[in-house]
XYZ file of C-alpha atoms in Angstrom:
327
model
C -141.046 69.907 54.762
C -140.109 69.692 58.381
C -136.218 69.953 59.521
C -135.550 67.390 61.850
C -131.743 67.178 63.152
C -130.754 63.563 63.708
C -128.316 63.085 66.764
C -125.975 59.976 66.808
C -124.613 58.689 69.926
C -123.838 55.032 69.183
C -125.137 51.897 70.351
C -125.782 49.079 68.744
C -128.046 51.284 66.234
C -124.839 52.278 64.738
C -122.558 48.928 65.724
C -121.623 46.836 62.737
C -121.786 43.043 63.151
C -119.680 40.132 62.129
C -122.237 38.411 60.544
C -126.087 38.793 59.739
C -127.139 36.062 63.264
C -124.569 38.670 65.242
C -127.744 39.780 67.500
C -125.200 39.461 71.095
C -121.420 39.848 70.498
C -121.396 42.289 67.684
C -119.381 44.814 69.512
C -116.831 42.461 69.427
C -116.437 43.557 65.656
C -115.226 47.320 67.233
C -116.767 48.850 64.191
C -119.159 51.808 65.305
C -120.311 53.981 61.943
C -121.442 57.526 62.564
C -125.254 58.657 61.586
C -124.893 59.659 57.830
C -124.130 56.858 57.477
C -127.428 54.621 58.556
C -130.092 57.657 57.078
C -130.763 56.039 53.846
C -133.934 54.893 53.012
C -135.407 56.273 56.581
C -137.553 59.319 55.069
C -139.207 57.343 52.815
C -143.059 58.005 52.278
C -142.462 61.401 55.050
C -141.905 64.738 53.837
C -138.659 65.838 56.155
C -135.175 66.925 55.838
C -132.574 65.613 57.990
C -129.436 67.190 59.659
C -126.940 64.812 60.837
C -125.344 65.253 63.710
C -122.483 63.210 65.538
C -122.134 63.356 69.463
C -119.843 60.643 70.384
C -119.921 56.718 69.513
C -120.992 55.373 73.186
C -122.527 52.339 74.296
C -124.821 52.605 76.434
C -123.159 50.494 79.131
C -121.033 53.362 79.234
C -122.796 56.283 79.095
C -122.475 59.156 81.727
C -124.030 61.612 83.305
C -121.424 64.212 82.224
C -123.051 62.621 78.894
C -126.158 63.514 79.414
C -125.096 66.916 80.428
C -123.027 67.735 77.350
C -125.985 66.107 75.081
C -128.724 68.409 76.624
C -126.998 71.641 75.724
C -125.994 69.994 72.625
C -130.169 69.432 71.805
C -130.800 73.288 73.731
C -128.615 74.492 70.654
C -130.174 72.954 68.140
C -132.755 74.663 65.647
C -134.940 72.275 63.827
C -138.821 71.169 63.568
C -137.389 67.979 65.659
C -134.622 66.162 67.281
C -134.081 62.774 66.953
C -131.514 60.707 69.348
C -130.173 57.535 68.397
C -128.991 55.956 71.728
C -128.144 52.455 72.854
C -131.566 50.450 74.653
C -129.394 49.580 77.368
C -129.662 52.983 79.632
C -132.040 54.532 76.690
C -135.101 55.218 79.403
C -132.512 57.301 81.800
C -130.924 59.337 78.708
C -134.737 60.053 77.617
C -135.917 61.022 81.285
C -133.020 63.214 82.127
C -133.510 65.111 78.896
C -137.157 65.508 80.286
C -136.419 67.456 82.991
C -134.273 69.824 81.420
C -135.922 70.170 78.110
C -137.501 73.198 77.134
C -139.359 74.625 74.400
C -142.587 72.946 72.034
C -139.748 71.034 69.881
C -140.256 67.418 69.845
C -137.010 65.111 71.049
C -137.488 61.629 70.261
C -135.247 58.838 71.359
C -134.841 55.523 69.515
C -132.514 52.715 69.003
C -132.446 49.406 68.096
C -132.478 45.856 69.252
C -130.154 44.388 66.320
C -127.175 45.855 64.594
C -128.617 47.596 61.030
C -126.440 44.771 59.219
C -128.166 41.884 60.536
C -130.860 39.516 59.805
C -134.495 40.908 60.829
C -132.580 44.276 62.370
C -134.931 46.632 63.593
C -132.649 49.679 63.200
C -134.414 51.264 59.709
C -138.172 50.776 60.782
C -137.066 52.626 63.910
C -135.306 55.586 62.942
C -138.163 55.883 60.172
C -140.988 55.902 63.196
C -139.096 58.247 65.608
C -138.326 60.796 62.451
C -142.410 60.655 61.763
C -142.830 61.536 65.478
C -140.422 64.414 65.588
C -142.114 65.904 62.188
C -145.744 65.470 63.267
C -147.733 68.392 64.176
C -149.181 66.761 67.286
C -145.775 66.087 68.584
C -144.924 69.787 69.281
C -144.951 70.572 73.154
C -144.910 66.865 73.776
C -141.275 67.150 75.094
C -139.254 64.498 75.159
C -140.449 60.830 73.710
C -139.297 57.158 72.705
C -140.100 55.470 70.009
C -139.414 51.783 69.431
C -141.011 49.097 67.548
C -143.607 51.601 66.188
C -144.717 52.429 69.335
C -144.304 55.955 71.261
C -143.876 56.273 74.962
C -143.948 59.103 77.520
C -139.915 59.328 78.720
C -141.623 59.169 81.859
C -143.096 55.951 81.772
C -141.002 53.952 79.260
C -138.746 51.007 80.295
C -136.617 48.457 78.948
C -137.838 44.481 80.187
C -136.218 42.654 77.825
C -132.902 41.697 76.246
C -133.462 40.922 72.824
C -136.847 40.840 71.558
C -137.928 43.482 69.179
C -140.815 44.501 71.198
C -138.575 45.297 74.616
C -139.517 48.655 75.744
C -143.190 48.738 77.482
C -144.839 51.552 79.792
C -145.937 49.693 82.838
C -149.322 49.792 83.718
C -150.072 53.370 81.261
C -149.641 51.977 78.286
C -147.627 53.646 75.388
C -148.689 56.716 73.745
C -149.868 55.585 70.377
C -148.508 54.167 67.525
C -146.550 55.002 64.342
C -148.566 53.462 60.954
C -147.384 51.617 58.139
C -147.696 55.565 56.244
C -145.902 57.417 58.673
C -148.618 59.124 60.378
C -149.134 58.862 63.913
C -152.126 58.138 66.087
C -152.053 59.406 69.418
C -154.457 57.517 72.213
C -153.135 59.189 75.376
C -152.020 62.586 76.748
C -148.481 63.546 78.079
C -149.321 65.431 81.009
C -147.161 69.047 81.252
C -146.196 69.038 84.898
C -145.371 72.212 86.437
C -141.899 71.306 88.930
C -141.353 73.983 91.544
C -138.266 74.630 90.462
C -136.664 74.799 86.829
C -134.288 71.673 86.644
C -133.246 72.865 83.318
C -131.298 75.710 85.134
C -129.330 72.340 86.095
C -127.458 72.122 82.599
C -127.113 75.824 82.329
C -123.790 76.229 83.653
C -120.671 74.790 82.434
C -120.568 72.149 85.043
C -118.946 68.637 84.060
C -120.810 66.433 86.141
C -123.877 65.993 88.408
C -123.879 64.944 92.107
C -122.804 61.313 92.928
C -126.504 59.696 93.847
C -126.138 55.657 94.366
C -128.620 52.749 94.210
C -128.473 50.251 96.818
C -130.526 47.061 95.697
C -132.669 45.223 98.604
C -132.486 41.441 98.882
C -133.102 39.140 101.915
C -130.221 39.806 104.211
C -128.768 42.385 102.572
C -127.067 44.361 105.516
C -125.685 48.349 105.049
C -122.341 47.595 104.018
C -123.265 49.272 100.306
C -125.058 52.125 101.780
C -121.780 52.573 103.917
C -119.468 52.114 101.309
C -121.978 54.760 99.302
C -121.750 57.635 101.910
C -117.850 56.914 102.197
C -117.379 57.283 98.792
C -119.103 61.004 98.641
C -122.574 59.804 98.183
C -124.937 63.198 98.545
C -127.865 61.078 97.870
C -129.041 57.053 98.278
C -131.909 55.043 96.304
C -132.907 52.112 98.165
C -134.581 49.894 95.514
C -136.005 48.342 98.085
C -138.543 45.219 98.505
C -142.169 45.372 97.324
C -144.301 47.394 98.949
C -141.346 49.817 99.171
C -139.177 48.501 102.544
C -135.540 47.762 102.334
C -134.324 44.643 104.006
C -133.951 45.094 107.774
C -130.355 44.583 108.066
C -130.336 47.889 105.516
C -132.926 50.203 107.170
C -130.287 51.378 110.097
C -127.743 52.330 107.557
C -130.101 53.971 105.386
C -131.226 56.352 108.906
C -127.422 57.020 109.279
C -126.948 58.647 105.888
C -129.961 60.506 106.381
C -129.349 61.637 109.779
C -125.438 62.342 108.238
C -127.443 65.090 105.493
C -127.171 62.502 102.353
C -130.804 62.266 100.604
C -132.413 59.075 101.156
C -135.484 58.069 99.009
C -137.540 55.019 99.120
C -138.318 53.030 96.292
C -139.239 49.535 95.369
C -137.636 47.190 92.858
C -140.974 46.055 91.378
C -141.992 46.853 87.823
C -145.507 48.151 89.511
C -144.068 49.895 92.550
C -145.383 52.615 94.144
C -143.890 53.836 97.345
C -146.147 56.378 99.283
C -145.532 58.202 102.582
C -145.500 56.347 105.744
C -144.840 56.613 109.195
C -141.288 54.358 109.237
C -139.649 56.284 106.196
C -140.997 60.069 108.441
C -138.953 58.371 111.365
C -136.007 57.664 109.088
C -135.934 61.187 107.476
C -136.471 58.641 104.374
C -138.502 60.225 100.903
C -140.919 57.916 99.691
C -140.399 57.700 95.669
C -143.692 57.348 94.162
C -144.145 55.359 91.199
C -140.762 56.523 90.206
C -137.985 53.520 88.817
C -134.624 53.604 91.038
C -133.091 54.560 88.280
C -135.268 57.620 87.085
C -135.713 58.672 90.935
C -131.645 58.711 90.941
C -131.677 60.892 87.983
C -134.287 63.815 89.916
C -132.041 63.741 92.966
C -128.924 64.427 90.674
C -130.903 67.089 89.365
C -132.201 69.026 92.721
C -128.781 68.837 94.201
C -127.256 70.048 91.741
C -129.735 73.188 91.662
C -128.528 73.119 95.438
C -132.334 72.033 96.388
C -132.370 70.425 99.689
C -135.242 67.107 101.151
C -137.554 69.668 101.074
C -137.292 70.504 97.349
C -136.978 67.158 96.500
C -140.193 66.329 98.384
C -142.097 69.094 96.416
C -140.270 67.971 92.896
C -141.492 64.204 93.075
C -145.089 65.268 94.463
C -145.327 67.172 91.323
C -143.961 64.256 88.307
């Protein structure tokens, strides 16, 4: 029988609604009921033992990253066959990819949540938390770090992303696919790899200390005529590292690109990304001149969380370069 410890963090996995159609405004009902108390019926047909474990009732609109921070030592500590994290969908793809970097160890952490409040019509909640459990306790799951499973489907933390608001079936993986799947019996079936990268430097050591907080990193989002008053305002307010999310291929607006040089040539971290589901920024002669990263195939959002991560490690451009060369 495997142990798997079952983490609760909120969302609307644990929300209560008003009334079984309540699929927008249930937090309006200000219930939020802790994880022993959503378990039943979510072992049946698997052969596993569950350890409940409360972390704090969040939603995921307000989730942290001295959150994420407390929750990784809080999964470093624990002892189990598995981890499962229930988590709101909102932010759910950041929480999973931070805990990927800092992860260690063959045990399984698998992330879920769910689309509609357990109380309500059609919810989603049960089928999920019984698919992510039969991911944690499956053999082939071991050394596969840190997953998310939703809708029966298992995703790379990597690759995973939220594109919709309130169908069942919002989380997809781009242009990689998912996983594999979870079957009606529980078992799993497994149709890609999750390749183990090897960073140059151990951002796990990140979470080690008894820091509060990471490094402020912002996002400034590209649009026609967008100017640098953001990426001002960003390096004014303490900013040690900028995101452009900028237009497909990977350029921000013109108006931006001067202010963008400034923080760089001021020591803030600039990387270059695209807002485009299919982005991929690559190295190029304009970003060089900027002292601009290009991001890869990274989101904004999961590039923000690796900067975090090297500065706080006290990594430089240089060891940023090498870290996204190597996810």
């Amino acid at each position: 029988m495997a142990r798997i410890a079952i983490v609760g963090t909120g969302g609307t996995f644990a929300m209560e609604a008003r009334h079984p159609f309540d699929w927008v405004e249930y937090g309006e009902s200000g219930i939020v009921r802790p994880i022993a108390d959503l378990l039943e019926g979510a072992t049946a047909g698997l052969d596993v033992a569950l350890a409940p474990v409360d972390f704090r009732a969040l939603g995921s609109t307000g989730i942290t990253p001295a959150d994420w921070l407390d929750l990784a030592r809080l999964v470093q500590g624990i002892e189990a066959d598995g981890c499962v994290i229930t988590h709101g969908t909102a932010t759910l793809e950041e929480t999973a990819f931070f805990l990927s970097l800092v992860h260690g160890g063959d045990m399984p952490v698998v992330l879920t949540g769910a689309q509609r409040p357990a109380n309500t019509a059609g919810s989603d909640a049960l089928a999920n938390l019984r698919a992510a459990l039969a991911v944690a306790a499956a053999p082939q799951a071991r050394g596969l770090g840190v997953l998310v499973v939703i809708d029966n489907l298992i995703f790379a933390a990597r690759d995973v992303t939220k594109d919709s608001s309130g169908a069942l079936d919002a989380f997809v993986a781009g242009e990689f696919g998912p996983l594999g799947r979870v079957e009606a019996d529980g078992s799993i079936s497994l149709r890609r790899a999750v390749p183990r990268t090897q960073l140059p430097v151990d951002l796990g050591e990140a979470i080690a200390g008894g820091a509060s907080g990471l490094p402020r990193v912002d996002i400034a989002y590209s649009y026609a005529g967008a100017d640098g008053a953001a990426i001002e305002a960003f390096v004014s307010a303490g900013a040690r590292g900028i995101v452009s999310a900028g237009l497909l291929p990977g350029r921000p607006a013109n108006g931006e690109a001067p202010a963008l040089a400034a923080a760089a040539e001021q020591g803030v971290i600039v990387v270059q990304a695209t807002r485009g589901a299919r982005g991929n920024v690559v190295s190029q002669a304009f970003l060089d001149r900027a002292g601009v990263l290009a991001g890869g195939d990274l989101s904004p959002q999961k590039l923000r969380i690796v900067v975090m991560l090297v500065l706080a490690l006290g990594g430089d451009a240089a060891t940023l370069s090498a870290v996204l060369q190597a996810i």
